[in-house]
Coordinates of N, CA and C in Angstrom, one line a residue:
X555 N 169.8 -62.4 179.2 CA 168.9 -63.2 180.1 C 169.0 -64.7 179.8
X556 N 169.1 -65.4 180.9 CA 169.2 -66.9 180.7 C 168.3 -67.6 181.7
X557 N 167.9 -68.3 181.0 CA 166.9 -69.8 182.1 C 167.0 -70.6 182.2
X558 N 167.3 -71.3 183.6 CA 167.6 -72.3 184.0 C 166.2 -73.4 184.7
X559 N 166.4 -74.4 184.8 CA 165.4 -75.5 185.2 C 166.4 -76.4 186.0
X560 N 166.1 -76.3 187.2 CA 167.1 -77.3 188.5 C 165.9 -77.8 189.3
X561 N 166.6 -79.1 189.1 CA 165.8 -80.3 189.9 C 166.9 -81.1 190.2
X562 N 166.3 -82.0 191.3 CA 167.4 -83.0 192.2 C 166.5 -83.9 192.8
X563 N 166.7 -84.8 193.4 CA 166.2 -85.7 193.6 C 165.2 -86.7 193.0
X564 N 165.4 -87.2 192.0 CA 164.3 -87.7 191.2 C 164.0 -89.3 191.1
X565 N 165.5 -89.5 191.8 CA 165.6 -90.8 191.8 C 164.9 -92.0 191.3
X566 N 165.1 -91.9 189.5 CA 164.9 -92.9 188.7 C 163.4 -92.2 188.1
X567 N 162.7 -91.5 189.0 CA 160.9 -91.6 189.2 C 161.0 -90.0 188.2
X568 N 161.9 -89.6 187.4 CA 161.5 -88.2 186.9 C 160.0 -88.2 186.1
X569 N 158.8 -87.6 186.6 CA 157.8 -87.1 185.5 C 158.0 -86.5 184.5
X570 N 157.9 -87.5 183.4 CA 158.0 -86.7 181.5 C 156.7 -86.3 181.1
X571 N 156.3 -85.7 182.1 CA 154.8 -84.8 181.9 C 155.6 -83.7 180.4
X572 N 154.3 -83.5 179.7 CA 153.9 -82.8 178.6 C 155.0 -80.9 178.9
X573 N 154.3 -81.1 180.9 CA 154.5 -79.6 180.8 C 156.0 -79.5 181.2
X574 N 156.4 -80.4 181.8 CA 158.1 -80.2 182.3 C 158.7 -80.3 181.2
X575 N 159.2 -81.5 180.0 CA 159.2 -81.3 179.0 C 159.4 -80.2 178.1
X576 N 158.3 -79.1 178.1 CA 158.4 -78.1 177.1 C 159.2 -76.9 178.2
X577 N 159.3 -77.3 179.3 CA 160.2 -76.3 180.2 C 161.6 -76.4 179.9
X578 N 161.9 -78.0 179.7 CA 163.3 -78.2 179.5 C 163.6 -78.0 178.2
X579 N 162.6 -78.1 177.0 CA 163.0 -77.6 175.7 C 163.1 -76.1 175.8
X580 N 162.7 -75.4 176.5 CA 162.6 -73.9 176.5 C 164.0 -73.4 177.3
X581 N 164.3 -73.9 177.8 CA 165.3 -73.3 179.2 C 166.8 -73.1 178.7
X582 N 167.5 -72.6 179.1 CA 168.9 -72.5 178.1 C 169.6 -73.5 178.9
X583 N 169.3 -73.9 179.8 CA 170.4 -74.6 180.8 C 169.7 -75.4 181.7
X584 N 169.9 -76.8 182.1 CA 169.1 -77.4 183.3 C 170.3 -78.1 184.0
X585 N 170.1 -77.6 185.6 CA 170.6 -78.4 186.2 C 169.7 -79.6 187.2
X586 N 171.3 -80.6 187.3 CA 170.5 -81.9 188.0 C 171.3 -82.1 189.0
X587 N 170.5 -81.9 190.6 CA 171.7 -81.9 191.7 C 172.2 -83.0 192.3
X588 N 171.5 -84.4 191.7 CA 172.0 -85.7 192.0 C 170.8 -86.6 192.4
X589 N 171.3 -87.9 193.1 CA 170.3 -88.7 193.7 C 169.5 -88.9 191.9
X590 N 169.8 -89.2 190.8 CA 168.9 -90.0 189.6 C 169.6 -90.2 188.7
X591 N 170.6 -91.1 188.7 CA 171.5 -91.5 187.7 C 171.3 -91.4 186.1
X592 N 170.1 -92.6 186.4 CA 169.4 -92.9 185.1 C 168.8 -91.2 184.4
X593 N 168.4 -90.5 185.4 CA 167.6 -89.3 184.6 C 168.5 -88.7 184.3
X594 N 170.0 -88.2 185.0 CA 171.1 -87.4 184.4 C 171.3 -87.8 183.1
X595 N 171.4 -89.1 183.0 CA 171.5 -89.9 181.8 C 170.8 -89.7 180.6
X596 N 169.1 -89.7 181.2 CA 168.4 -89.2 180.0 C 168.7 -88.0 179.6
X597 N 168.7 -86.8 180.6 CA 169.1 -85.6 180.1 C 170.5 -85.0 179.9
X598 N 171.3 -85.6 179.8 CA 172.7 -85.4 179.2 C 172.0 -86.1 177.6
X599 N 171.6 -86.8 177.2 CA 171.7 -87.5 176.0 C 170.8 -86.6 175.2
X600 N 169.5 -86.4 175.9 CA 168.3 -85.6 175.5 C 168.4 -83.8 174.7
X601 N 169.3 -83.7 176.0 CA 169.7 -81.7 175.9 C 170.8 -81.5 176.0
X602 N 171.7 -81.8 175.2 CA 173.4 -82.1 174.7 C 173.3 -80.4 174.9
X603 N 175.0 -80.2 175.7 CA 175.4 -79.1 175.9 C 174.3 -77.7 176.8
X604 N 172.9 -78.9 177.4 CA 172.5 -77.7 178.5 C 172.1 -77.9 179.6
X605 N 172.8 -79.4 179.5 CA 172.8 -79.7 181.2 C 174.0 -80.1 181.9
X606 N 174.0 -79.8 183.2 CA 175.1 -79.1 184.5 C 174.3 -80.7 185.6
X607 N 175.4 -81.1 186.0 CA 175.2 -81.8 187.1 C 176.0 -82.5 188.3
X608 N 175.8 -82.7 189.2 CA 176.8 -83.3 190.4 C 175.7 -84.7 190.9
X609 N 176.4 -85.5 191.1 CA 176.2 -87.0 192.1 C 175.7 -86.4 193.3
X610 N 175.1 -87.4 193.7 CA 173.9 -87.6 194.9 C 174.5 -88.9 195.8
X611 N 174.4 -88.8 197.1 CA 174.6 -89.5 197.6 C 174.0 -91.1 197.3
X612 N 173.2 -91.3 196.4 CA 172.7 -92.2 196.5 C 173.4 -92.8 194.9
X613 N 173.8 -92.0 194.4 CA 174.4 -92.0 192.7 C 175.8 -92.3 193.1
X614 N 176.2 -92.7 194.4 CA 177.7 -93.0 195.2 C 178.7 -91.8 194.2
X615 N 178.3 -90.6 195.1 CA 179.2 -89.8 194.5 C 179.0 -88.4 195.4
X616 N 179.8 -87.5 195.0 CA 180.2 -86.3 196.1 C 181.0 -85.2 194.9
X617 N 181.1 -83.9 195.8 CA 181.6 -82.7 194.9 C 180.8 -81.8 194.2
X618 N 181.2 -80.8 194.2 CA 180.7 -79.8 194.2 C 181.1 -79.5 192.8
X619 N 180.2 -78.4 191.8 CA 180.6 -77.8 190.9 C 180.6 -76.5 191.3
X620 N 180.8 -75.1 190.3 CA 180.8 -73.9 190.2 C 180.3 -73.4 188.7
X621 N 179.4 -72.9 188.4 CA 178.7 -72.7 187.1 C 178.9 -71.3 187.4
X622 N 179.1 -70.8 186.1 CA 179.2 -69.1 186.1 C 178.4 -68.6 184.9
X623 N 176.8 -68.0 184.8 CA 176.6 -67.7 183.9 C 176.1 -66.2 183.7
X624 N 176.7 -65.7 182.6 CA 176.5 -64.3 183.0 C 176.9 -63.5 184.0
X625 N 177.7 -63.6 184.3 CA 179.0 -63.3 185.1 C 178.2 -63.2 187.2
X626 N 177.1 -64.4 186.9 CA 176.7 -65.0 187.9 C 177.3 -66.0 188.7
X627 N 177.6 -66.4 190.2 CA 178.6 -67.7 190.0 C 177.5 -68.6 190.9
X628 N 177.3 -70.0 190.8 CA 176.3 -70.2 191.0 C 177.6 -72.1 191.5
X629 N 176.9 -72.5 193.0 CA 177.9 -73.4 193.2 C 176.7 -74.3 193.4
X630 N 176.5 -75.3 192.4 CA 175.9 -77.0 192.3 C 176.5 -77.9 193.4
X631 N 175.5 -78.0 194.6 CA 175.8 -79.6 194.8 C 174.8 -80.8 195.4
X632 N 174.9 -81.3 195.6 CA 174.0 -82.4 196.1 C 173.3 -81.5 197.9
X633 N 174.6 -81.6 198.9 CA 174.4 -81.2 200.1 C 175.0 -82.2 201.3
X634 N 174.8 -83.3 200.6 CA 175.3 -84.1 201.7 C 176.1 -84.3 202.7
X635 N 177.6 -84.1 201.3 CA 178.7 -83.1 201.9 C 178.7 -82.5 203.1
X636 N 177.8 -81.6 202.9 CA 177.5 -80.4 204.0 C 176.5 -80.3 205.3
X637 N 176.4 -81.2 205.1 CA 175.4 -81.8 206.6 C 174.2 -80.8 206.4
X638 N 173.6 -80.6 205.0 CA 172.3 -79.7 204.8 C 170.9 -80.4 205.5
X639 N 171.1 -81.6 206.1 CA 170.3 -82.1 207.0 C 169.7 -81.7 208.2
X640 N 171.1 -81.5 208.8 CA 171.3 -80.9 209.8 C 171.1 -79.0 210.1
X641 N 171.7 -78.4 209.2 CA 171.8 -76.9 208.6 C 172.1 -76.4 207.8
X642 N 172.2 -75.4 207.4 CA 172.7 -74.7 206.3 C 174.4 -74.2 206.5
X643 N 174.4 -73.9 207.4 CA 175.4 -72.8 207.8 C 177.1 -72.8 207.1
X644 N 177.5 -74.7 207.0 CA 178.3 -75.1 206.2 C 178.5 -74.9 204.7
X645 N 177.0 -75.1 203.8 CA 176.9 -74.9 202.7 C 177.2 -73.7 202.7
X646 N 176.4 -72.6 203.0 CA 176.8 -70.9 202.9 C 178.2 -70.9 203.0
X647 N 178.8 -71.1 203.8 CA 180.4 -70.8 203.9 C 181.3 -71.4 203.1
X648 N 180.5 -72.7 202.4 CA 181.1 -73.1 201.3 C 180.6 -72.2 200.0
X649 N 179.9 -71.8 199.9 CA 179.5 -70.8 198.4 C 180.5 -69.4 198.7
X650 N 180.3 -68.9 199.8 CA 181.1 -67.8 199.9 C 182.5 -67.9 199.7
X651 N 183.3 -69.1 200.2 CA 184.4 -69.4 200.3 C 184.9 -69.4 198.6
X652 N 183.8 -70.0 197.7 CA 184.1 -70.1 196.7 C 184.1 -68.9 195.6
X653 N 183.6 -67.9 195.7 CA 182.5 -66.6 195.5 C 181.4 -66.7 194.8
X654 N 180.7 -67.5 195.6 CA 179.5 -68.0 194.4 C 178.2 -67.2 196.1
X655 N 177.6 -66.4 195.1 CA 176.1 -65.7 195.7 C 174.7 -66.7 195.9
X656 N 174.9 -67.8 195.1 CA 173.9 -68.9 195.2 C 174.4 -69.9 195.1
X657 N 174.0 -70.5 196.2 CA 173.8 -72.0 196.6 C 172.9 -72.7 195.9
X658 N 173.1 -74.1 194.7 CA 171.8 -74.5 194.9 C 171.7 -76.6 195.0
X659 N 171.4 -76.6 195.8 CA 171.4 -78.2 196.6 C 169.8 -79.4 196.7
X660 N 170.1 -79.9 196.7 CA 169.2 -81.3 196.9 C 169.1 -81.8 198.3
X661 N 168.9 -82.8 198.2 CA 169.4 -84.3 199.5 C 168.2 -84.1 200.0
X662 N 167.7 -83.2 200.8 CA 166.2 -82.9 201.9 C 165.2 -83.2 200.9
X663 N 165.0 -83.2 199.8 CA 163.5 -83.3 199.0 C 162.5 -81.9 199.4
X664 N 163.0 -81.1 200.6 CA 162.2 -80.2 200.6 C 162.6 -78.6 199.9
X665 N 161.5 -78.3 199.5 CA 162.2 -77.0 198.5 C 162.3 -76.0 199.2
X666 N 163.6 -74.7 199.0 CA 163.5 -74.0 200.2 C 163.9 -72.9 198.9
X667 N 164.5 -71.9 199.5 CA 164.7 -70.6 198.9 C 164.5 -69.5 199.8
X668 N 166.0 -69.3 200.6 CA 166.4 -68.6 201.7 C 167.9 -67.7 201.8
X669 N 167.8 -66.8 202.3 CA 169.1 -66.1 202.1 C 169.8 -66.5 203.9
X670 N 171.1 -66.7 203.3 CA 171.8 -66.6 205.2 C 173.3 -66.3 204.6
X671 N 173.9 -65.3 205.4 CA 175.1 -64.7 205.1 C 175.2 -64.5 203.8
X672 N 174.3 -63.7 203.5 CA 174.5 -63.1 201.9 C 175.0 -64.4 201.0
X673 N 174.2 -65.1 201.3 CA 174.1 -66.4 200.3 C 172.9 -67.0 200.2
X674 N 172.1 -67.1 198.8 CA 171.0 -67.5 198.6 C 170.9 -68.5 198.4
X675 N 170.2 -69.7 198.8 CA 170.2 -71.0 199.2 C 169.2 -71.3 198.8
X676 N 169.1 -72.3 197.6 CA 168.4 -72.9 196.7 C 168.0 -74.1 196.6
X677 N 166.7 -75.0 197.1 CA 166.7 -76.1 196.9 C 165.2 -76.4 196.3
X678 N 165.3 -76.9 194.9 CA 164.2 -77.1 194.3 C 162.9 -77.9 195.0
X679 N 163.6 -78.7 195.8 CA 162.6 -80.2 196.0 C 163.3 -81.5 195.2
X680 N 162.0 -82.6 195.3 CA 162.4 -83.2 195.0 C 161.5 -83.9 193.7
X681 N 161.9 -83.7 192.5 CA 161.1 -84.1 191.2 C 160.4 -85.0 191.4
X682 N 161.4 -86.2 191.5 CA 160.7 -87.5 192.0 C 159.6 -88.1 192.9
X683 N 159.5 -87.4 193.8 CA 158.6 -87.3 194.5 C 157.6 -86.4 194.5
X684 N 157.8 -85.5 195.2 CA 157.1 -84.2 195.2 C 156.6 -83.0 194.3
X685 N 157.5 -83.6 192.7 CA 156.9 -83.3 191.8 C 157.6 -81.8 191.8
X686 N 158.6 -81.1 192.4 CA 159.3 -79.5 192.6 C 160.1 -79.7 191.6
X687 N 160.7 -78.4 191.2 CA 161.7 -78.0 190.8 C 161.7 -76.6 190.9
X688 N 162.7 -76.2 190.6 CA 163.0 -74.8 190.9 C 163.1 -74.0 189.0
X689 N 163.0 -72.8 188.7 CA 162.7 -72.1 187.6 C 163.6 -70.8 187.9
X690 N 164.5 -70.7 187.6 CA 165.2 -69.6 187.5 C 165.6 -68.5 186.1
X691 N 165.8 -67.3 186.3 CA 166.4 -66.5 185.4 C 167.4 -65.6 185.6
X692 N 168.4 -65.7 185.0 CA 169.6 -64.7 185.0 C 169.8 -63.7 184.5
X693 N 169.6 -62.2 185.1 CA 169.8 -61.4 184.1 C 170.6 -60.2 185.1
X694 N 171.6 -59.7 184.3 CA 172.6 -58.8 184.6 C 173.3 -59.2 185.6
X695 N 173.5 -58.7 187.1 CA 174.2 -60.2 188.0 C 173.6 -60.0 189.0
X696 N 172.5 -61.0 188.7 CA 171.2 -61.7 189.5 C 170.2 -62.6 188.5
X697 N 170.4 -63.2 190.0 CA 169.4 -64.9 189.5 C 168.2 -64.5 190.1
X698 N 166.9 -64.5 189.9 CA 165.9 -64.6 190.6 C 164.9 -66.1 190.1
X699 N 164.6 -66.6 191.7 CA 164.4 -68.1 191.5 C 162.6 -68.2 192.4
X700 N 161.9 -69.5 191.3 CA 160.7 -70.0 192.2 C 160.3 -71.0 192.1
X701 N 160.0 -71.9 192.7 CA 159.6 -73.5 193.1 C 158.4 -73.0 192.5
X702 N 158.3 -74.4 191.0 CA 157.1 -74.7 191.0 C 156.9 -76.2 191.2
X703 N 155.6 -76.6 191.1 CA 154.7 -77.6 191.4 C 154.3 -78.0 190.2
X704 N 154.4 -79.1 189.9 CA 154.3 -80.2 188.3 C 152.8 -80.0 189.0

């Protein structure tokens, strides 16, 4: 079993509340889905070897990762790419295309957690603002995921 902590959007404004903190010291792995330079920053320096991240359109950057943990495949990106503005339907076909079962994306600030074409579509919120992130755990091959509220 493995735990993950994914947040995106934080843009500069990440809460170092007491309780996120001991989430990120607890978690085996955190991802960052872009849009907070400076905070990728802190947390690359902070949690050496357990954080995963991709560029935000606002971090002038693009691309996609593929994380595989626990023989989970799990495809990181911002969204912007993918017109997740607009819909989903592009992201999905991009995780499937890849063989990745979860999607999990940023850019909207709004937190979702939705299945479409047998692809689970993951979007924490947005830390920065809204105070979301998402809390996941991996065990055997399944992720099960839930938005919490700082």
């Amino acid at each position: 079993m493995k735990t993950i902590a994914v947040m995106s959007d934080s843009h500069g404004r990440m809460p170092m509340s007491e309780r996120l903190l001991q989430v990120l010291d607890e978690c085996d792995y955190i991802f960052h889905l872009g849009d907070g330079l400076s905070d990728i920053d802190f947390l690359v320096r902070s949690y050496r070897g357990k954080v995963e991240y991709v560029y935000g359109n606002s971090d002038g950057g693009t691309g996609d990762k593929v994380v595989e943990i626990e023989g989970v495949k799990l495809l990181l990106t911002h969204g912007h790419a993918h017109g997740v503005k607009r819909d989903l339907h592009a992201l999905s076909e991009a995780a499937k295309g890849l063989g990745c079962d979860y999607a999990l994306y940023g850019h909207t600030h709004t937190p979702l957690i939705e299945s479409r074409q047998g692809v689970t579509l993951i979007n924490p919120g947005s830390i920065g603002y809204s105070g979301t992130y998402c809390y996941m755990v991996v065990t055997g091959n399944k992720a099960h995921a839930k938005i919490v509220q700082l």
